[in-house]
């Protein structure tokens, strides 16, 4: 699993970000006091664990999961510094090293007790901010479109029915659950917000945007800006990759147990255009009602079958 | 969340005393279509005991295995795809595993469908229970061109994996040896637990922080955290009760923020499974068209499929009646002989004693007995269709039609069975997963004209309408079926608004029937019916007989007749006199009783019912009577079946009330409309 050493690197990346310094192999090597090749090796390792997205010669960036981990480690580090300084009276120059040891052995419960014992300090003895508890970008975070940062990519999860009517036929088709969305920069207060949805620009009033929820995608998924379509739209012989569901909890849970997980290939076996469909998923034939098939969002996979259409 | 079933109830012998050592308990779990019953049946034979889980309409099967000087209790848990409480089956299974803590859990998986059926193994490995995997259907897998290496899978999972062909009895001994190995510690049990990757692990730790710090027995903390993230309502309710409102709000907010963690968890489990099976599976014959694929081209074809379904259903009816009629006649004759014997034996006693025993009680016994052959054959036919894998195809084909009534395809089978007899139809609703579908289908079945009502319909249309009889028969039938559709559409919106039925169903591979499983299943269902419904039917029919016989002087003076006279004003609106109302009431014993009662009440010394009836009923009144009798309150057998399946008298009462209202209402409308059209006298 995640070793203390890996946690150290993650912490170092946030520290650099916090100081506004570029995150490069060189700066990281300095921060962690190791040689550059070691850093490259470690970055690849972290990337394999889904903690950062990293390509050689590019600046590594934290995935939401990585950011979560890193800010938790940083929070523990600074809480320990506070404790060692305020309670135990440890000298300044020894704080950092001891905290580095302790932070990796801290359970969530210990972290909470520590925070409570210290009162609500917001900074470490050096004056840096202690990241708030849980105040990180989580792996599966849902945000309203108004909070979607321009550097993020989101997938629309839900939209209110009244708003769907407001959007009109064309807009409602584009802004549907499963669609990929990015925010445009330079939003002005009081002006409609601009979004790129499924490759097209859409203007949305702020109140409407605030009622549309999107999931912030991890970096590795964000590259695929392709459009999701309902499973029911696949013709027999076509294959789709599952993106998500626009359905209630119960149905999602049933689908998942049957093997309909995001990223899985589904082949349409029978689809008469009306009535239920038959699909092949994980070597199993599954019948779905039309209504259910409309709630499973897939991306059509180009293949020999699809081109025959 | 305390154990709903006490140890006493779950002990088959019921004789386990506290000082006696608790027998070793082995729980059998598995997804649907993995051949779990073909493992359970041969292991336990006829020692099995079938009941329902306390307060649930889910079957609870328990049996004893004896071998090599040991006795083990084997509990067959309902088939489930996962351990999230989406259905009663899943709830029952996981409550049992967590609260009763069996000594070993045997998870049966399908070698032909390994990835998907291992999902339950991935879930079970989160529980603090020893696991043995039964790798069943090795033969089917080979036929499908899938070669599985049990030893590789065993090395990957770290738990015993036993290859089996349970339908041929292969691997059962080895399975029990593996169970013993785990129990005795002879097997180096070292299970691998599913890994979720760093992002999810951080999240699980975060959820754990929000759980109460104290002991949460019998629930493992990590399991609770995972189920919360998977959106399990029951676990959420449990924690809401254990946490103060402030802490719950914090946890709830966190869960909302990670609403789609459920996707990540399922994906992670499947990824883990993928890694486990990759080395263990070989597919040399990829690309070959399987038997299932070939058969499905026809069975699920948009036009051929329905024809196959209709043909299958037709031949089942034909077969069931052909096979059961001689038995029914035999039983009927037997009961008649018994009644005669009783009458002569009781000749000295007051007349009512002989009547009560001969007609009341023995008549009730007759009702139950004559139902049995019919039930047995229908159950066997349904079990056969399910076992070979056709049931799911039939449901698929019928889905569009059923959808209009707010139901989905699976409800078609029980509804269709209703044409034969409503009783097995109601009992057949057990194949439906959701409570909503079961209830709605149960409420609709009594509207489907059964064979008894068809007999009355054909007789009366023949007597009243002569040559045009068949046409009127068809018309009334169409009217009744249209009513089924309309009532279904209406009830689904009124009683269960907003809940749309979700139709997601695995189409299993076709395979040869396992006769042993089918026969055992049929035997158990029939026995179950006799034990639980038999006595109720007996009591109810005796009660109605008593109403018709007391205070004496024939049925004209009876309480039943008084009740009929009381209803006469209502009958007047439909052109029916009190005698016809009594005939309707009598049809509650059994639908064909309507004719017998009419014969007693109407026919004096001369003529037959067929000749007298036209003088008594105008065409308008005749139509009204037919409509009412088609839709009238269910017979005693059906009422009992409804009570048995819904586990409450409430839904039986709902059924009685709405059908009484519906049938009389429509009867009045039809009569008045027909009169306006000049069909009155």
PDB file of C-alpha atoms in Angstrom, chain B residues 21-186:
ATOM      1  CA  UNK B  21     -22.758 -28.602  21.708  1.00  0.00           C
ATOM      2  CA  UNK B  22     -23.995 -26.379  18.900  1.00  0.00           C
ATOM      3  CA  UNK B  23     -23.792 -28.392  15.690  1.00  0.00           C
ATOM      4  CA  UNK B  24     -21.487 -27.020  13.042  1.00  0.00           C
ATOM      5  CA  UNK B  25     -23.439 -24.769  10.701  1.00  0.00           C
ATOM      6  CA  UNK B  26     -22.548 -24.343   7.046  1.00  0.00           C
ATOM      7  CA  UNK B  27     -24.255 -21.564   5.100  1.00  0.00           C
ATOM      8  CA  UNK B  28     -24.737 -21.970   1.379  1.00  0.00           C
ATOM      9  CA  UNK B  29     -24.780 -18.758  -0.656  1.00  0.00           C
ATOM     10  CA  UNK B  30     -24.574 -17.934  -4.337  1.00  0.00           C
ATOM     11  CA  UNK B  31     -26.004 -15.799  -7.117  1.00  0.00           C
ATOM     12  CA  UNK B  32     -29.087 -16.970  -8.981  1.00  0.00           C
ATOM     13  CA  UNK B  33     -28.342 -19.520 -11.726  1.00  0.00           C
ATOM     14  CA  UNK B  34     -25.246 -21.063 -10.169  1.00  0.00           C
ATOM     15  CA  UNK B  35     -26.963 -24.384  -9.371  1.00  0.00           C
ATOM     16  CA  UNK B  36     -27.084 -23.889  -5.651  1.00  0.00           C
ATOM     17  CA  UNK B  37     -30.055 -26.176  -5.083  1.00  0.00           C
ATOM     18  CA  UNK B  38     -28.329 -28.978  -6.952  1.00  0.00           C
ATOM     19  CA  UNK B  39     -25.657 -28.727  -4.255  1.00  0.00           C
ATOM     20  CA  UNK B  40     -28.057 -28.409  -1.346  1.00  0.00           C
ATOM     21  CA  UNK B  41     -30.479 -31.170  -2.348  1.00  0.00           C
ATOM     22  CA  UNK B  42     -28.089 -34.118  -2.640  1.00  0.00           C
ATOM     23  CA  UNK B  43     -26.179 -33.027   0.488  1.00  0.00           C
ATOM     24  CA  UNK B  44     -29.245 -32.960   2.697  1.00  0.00           C
ATOM     25  CA  UNK B  45     -31.670 -35.274   0.889  1.00  0.00           C
ATOM     26  CA  UNK B  46     -35.057 -35.499   2.530  1.00  0.00           C
ATOM     27  CA  UNK B  47     -33.766 -34.282   5.881  1.00  0.00           C
ATOM     28  CA  UNK B  48     -34.401 -30.753   4.704  1.00  0.00           C
ATOM     29  CA  UNK B  49     -36.914 -28.554   6.381  1.00  0.00           C
ATOM     30  CA  UNK B  50     -38.502 -25.728   4.450  1.00  0.00           C
ATOM     31  CA  UNK B  51     -40.184 -22.739   5.963  1.00  0.00           C
ATOM     32  CA  UNK B  52     -40.223 -19.023   5.587  1.00  0.00           C
ATOM     33  CA  UNK B  53     -37.863 -16.602   7.223  1.00  0.00           C
ATOM     34  CA  UNK B  54     -39.737 -15.110  10.141  1.00  0.00           C
ATOM     35  CA  UNK B  55     -41.951 -12.375   8.771  1.00  0.00           C
ATOM     36  CA  UNK B  56     -40.580 -12.695   5.244  1.00  0.00           C
ATOM     37  CA  UNK B  57     -41.891 -14.285   2.091  1.00  0.00           C
ATOM     38  CA  UNK B  58     -38.498 -15.759   1.392  1.00  0.00           C
ATOM     39  CA  UNK B  59     -37.946 -19.463   1.580  1.00  0.00           C
ATOM     40  CA  UNK B  60     -35.760 -20.734   4.343  1.00  0.00           C
ATOM     41  CA  UNK B  61     -34.259 -24.153   3.790  1.00  0.00           C
ATOM     42  CA  UNK B  62     -32.256 -26.096   6.283  1.00  0.00           C
ATOM     43  CA  UNK B  63     -31.040 -29.670   6.276  1.00  0.00           C
ATOM     44  CA  UNK B  64     -28.598 -32.047   7.872  1.00  0.00           C
ATOM     45  CA  UNK B  65     -25.517 -33.539   6.282  1.00  0.00           C
ATOM     46  CA  UNK B  66     -24.109 -36.677   7.800  1.00  0.00           C
ATOM     47  CA  UNK B  67     -20.803 -38.177   6.838  1.00  0.00           C
ATOM     48  CA  UNK B  68     -17.548 -39.408   8.265  1.00  0.00           C
ATOM     49  CA  UNK B  69     -18.948 -39.429  11.768  1.00  0.00           C
ATOM     50  CA  UNK B  70     -20.067 -35.801  11.721  1.00  0.00           C
ATOM     51  CA  UNK B  71     -23.350 -34.032  11.427  1.00  0.00           C
ATOM     52  CA  UNK B  72     -23.555 -30.521  10.056  1.00  0.00           C
ATOM     53  CA  UNK B  73     -26.491 -28.187   9.678  1.00  0.00           C
ATOM     54  CA  UNK B  74     -26.647 -26.813   6.171  1.00  0.00           C
ATOM     55  CA  UNK B  75     -28.570 -23.599   5.665  1.00  0.00           C
ATOM     56  CA  UNK B  76     -29.475 -22.721   2.094  1.00  0.00           C
ATOM     57  CA  UNK B  77     -29.645 -18.924   1.881  1.00  0.00           C
ATOM     58  CA  UNK B  78     -31.624 -17.136  -0.854  1.00  0.00           C
ATOM     59  CA  UNK B  79     -29.871 -16.526  -4.161  1.00  0.00           C
ATOM     60  CA  UNK B  80     -28.364 -13.026  -4.289  1.00  0.00           C
ATOM     61  CA  UNK B  81     -26.083 -11.047  -6.554  1.00  0.00           C
ATOM     62  CA  UNK B  82     -24.654  -8.910  -3.758  1.00  0.00           C
ATOM     63  CA  UNK B  83     -24.879  -8.256  -0.031  1.00  0.00           C
ATOM     64  CA  UNK B  84     -26.336  -4.760  -0.312  1.00  0.00           C
ATOM     65  CA  UNK B  85     -29.910  -4.773   0.961  1.00  0.00           C
ATOM     66  CA  UNK B  86     -31.689  -4.121  -2.334  1.00  0.00           C
ATOM     67  CA  UNK B  87     -34.125  -6.980  -2.008  1.00  0.00           C
ATOM     68  CA  UNK B  88     -35.551  -9.131   0.737  1.00  0.00           C
ATOM     69  CA  UNK B  89     -33.333 -11.987  -0.426  1.00  0.00           C
ATOM     70  CA  UNK B  90     -30.169  -9.946  -0.024  1.00  0.00           C
ATOM     71  CA  UNK B  91     -31.299  -8.646   3.342  1.00  0.00           C
ATOM     72  CA  UNK B  92     -32.081 -12.121   4.647  1.00  0.00           C
ATOM     73  CA  UNK B  93     -28.777 -13.514   3.426  1.00  0.00           C
ATOM     74  CA  UNK B  94     -26.556 -10.867   4.908  1.00  0.00           C
ATOM     75  CA  UNK B  95     -28.471 -10.640   8.183  1.00  0.00           C
ATOM     76  CA  UNK B  96     -28.041 -14.356   8.577  1.00  0.00           C
ATOM     77  CA  UNK B  97     -24.314 -14.264   7.810  1.00  0.00           C
ATOM     78  CA  UNK B  98     -23.629 -11.383  10.188  1.00  0.00           C
ATOM     79  CA  UNK B  99     -25.958 -12.182  13.028  1.00  0.00           C
ATOM     80  CA  UNK B 100     -25.934 -15.946  13.113  1.00  0.00           C
ATOM     81  CA  UNK B 101     -22.244 -16.286  12.173  1.00  0.00           C
ATOM     82  CA  UNK B 102     -22.225 -19.725  10.489  1.00  0.00           C
ATOM     83  CA  UNK B 103     -19.031 -21.714  11.034  1.00  0.00           C
ATOM     84  CA  UNK B 104     -18.253 -21.923   7.325  1.00  0.00           C
ATOM     85  CA  UNK B 105     -19.731 -20.110   4.344  1.00  0.00           C
ATOM     86  CA  UNK B 106     -19.797 -22.059   1.095  1.00  0.00           C
ATOM     87  CA  UNK B 107     -20.088 -19.696  -1.852  1.00  0.00           C
ATOM     88  CA  UNK B 108     -21.195 -21.437  -5.032  1.00  0.00           C
ATOM     89  CA  UNK B 109     -19.962 -19.817  -8.241  1.00  0.00           C
ATOM     90  CA  UNK B 110     -20.658 -20.647 -11.870  1.00  0.00           C
ATOM     91  CA  UNK B 111     -17.527 -21.655 -13.775  1.00  0.00           C
ATOM     92  CA  UNK B 112     -19.190 -20.627 -17.035  1.00  0.00           C
ATOM     93  CA  UNK B 113     -19.769 -17.178 -15.603  1.00  0.00           C
ATOM     94  CA  UNK B 114     -16.904 -16.816 -13.214  1.00  0.00           C
ATOM     95  CA  UNK B 115     -16.290 -13.097 -13.166  1.00  0.00           C
ATOM     96  CA  UNK B 116     -19.837 -12.132 -12.330  1.00  0.00           C
ATOM     97  CA  UNK B 117     -20.502 -14.849  -9.801  1.00  0.00           C
ATOM     98  CA  UNK B 118     -17.229 -14.160  -7.964  1.00  0.00           C
ATOM     99  CA  UNK B 119     -18.643 -10.758  -7.043  1.00  0.00           C
ATOM    100  CA  UNK B 120     -20.413 -12.356  -4.109  1.00  0.00           C
ATOM    101  CA  UNK B 121     -17.110 -13.967  -3.066  1.00  0.00           C
ATOM    102  CA  UNK B 122     -15.485 -10.525  -3.119  1.00  0.00           C
ATOM    103  CA  UNK B 123     -18.243  -9.289  -0.838  1.00  0.00           C
ATOM    104  CA  UNK B 124     -18.169 -12.323   1.434  1.00  0.00           C
ATOM    105  CA  UNK B 125     -14.417 -11.914   1.949  1.00  0.00           C
ATOM    106  CA  UNK B 126     -15.161  -8.632   3.752  1.00  0.00           C
ATOM    107  CA  UNK B 127     -16.960 -10.608   6.442  1.00  0.00           C
ATOM    108  CA  UNK B 128     -15.121 -12.265   9.321  1.00  0.00           C
ATOM    109  CA  UNK B 129     -16.220 -15.727   8.215  1.00  0.00           C
ATOM    110  CA  UNK B 130     -14.269 -18.661   6.736  1.00  0.00           C
ATOM    111  CA  UNK B 131     -15.103 -19.244   3.099  1.00  0.00           C
ATOM    112  CA  UNK B 132     -15.039 -22.236   0.783  1.00  0.00           C
ATOM    113  CA  UNK B 133     -15.726 -21.674  -2.913  1.00  0.00           C
ATOM    114  CA  UNK B 134     -17.695 -24.303  -4.829  1.00  0.00           C
ATOM    115  CA  UNK B 135     -16.778 -23.940  -8.495  1.00  0.00           C
ATOM    116  CA  UNK B 136     -19.922 -25.416  -9.997  1.00  0.00           C
ATOM    117  CA  UNK B 137     -21.016 -26.126 -13.575  1.00  0.00           C
ATOM    118  CA  UNK B 138     -17.568 -27.106 -14.759  1.00  0.00           C
ATOM    119  CA  UNK B 139     -19.249 -29.134 -17.517  1.00  0.00           C
ATOM    120  CA  UNK B 140     -21.237 -26.153 -18.803  1.00  0.00           C
ATOM    121  CA  UNK B 141     -18.071 -24.062 -18.821  1.00  0.00           C
ATOM    122  CA  UNK B 142     -16.194 -26.667 -20.859  1.00  0.00           C
ATOM    123  CA  UNK B 143     -19.066 -26.835 -23.305  1.00  0.00           C
ATOM    124  CA  UNK B 144     -19.005 -23.059 -23.648  1.00  0.00           C
ATOM    125  CA  UNK B 145     -15.303 -23.244 -24.388  1.00  0.00           C
ATOM    126  CA  UNK B 146     -14.143 -21.876 -21.044  1.00  0.00           C
ATOM    127  CA  UNK B 147     -11.447 -23.778 -19.227  1.00  0.00           C
ATOM    128  CA  UNK B 148     -11.002 -22.944 -15.545  1.00  0.00           C
ATOM    129  CA  UNK B 149      -8.030 -24.030 -13.434  1.00  0.00           C
ATOM    130  CA  UNK B 150      -9.343 -24.494  -9.877  1.00  0.00           C
ATOM    131  CA  UNK B 151      -5.839 -24.763  -8.403  1.00  0.00           C
ATOM    132  CA  UNK B 152      -4.797 -21.411  -9.873  1.00  0.00           C
ATOM    133  CA  UNK B 153      -7.959 -19.763  -8.591  1.00  0.00           C
ATOM    134  CA  UNK B 154      -7.384 -21.305  -5.176  1.00  0.00           C
ATOM    135  CA  UNK B 155      -3.837 -19.984  -5.055  1.00  0.00           C
ATOM    136  CA  UNK B 156      -5.061 -16.531  -6.068  1.00  0.00           C
ATOM    137  CA  UNK B 157      -7.937 -16.349  -3.582  1.00  0.00           C
ATOM    138  CA  UNK B 158      -6.191 -18.117  -0.688  1.00  0.00           C
ATOM    139  CA  UNK B 159      -9.353 -20.081   0.130  1.00  0.00           C
ATOM    140  CA  UNK B 160     -10.330 -23.634  -0.916  1.00  0.00           C
ATOM    141  CA  UNK B 161     -11.800 -23.856  -4.413  1.00  0.00           C
ATOM    142  CA  UNK B 162     -13.579 -27.117  -5.237  1.00  0.00           C
ATOM    143  CA  UNK B 163     -14.465 -27.951  -8.858  1.00  0.00           C
ATOM    144  CA  UNK B 164     -17.968 -29.422  -9.128  1.00  0.00           C
ATOM    145  CA  UNK B 165     -20.637 -30.708 -11.451  1.00  0.00           C
ATOM    146  CA  UNK B 166     -23.311 -30.791  -8.786  1.00  0.00           C
ATOM    147  CA  UNK B 167     -26.077 -31.810 -11.177  1.00  0.00           C
ATOM    148  CA  UNK B 168     -24.211 -35.114 -11.635  1.00  0.00           C
ATOM    149  CA  UNK B 169     -23.207 -35.306  -7.988  1.00  0.00           C
ATOM    150  CA  UNK B 170     -19.532 -34.650  -8.770  1.00  0.00           C
ATOM    151  CA  UNK B 171     -17.457 -32.714  -6.281  1.00  0.00           C
ATOM    152  CA  UNK B 172     -19.881 -32.897  -3.348  1.00  0.00           C
ATOM    153  CA  UNK B 173     -17.620 -35.146  -1.275  1.00  0.00           C
ATOM    154  CA  UNK B 174     -14.637 -32.954  -2.055  1.00  0.00           C
ATOM    155  CA  UNK B 175     -16.623 -29.857  -1.075  1.00  0.00           C
ATOM    156  CA  UNK B 176     -17.419 -31.291   2.340  1.00  0.00           C
ATOM    157  CA  UNK B 177     -13.797 -32.401   2.749  1.00  0.00           C
ATOM    158  CA  UNK B 178     -12.742 -28.824   2.098  1.00  0.00           C
ATOM    159  CA  UNK B 179     -15.298 -27.565   4.630  1.00  0.00           C
ATOM    160  CA  UNK B 180     -13.908 -29.988   7.197  1.00  0.00           C
ATOM    161  CA  UNK B 181     -10.377 -28.941   6.322  1.00  0.00           C
ATOM    162  CA  UNK B 182     -11.190 -25.327   7.100  1.00  0.00           C
ATOM    163  CA  UNK B 183     -13.085 -26.249  10.269  1.00  0.00           C
ATOM    164  CA  UNK B 184     -10.300 -28.459  11.624  1.00  0.00           C
ATOM    165  CA  UNK B 185      -7.584 -26.035  10.677  1.00  0.00           C
ATOM    166  CA  UNK B 186      -5.989 -28.607   8.354  1.00  0.00           C
TER     167      UNK B 186
END
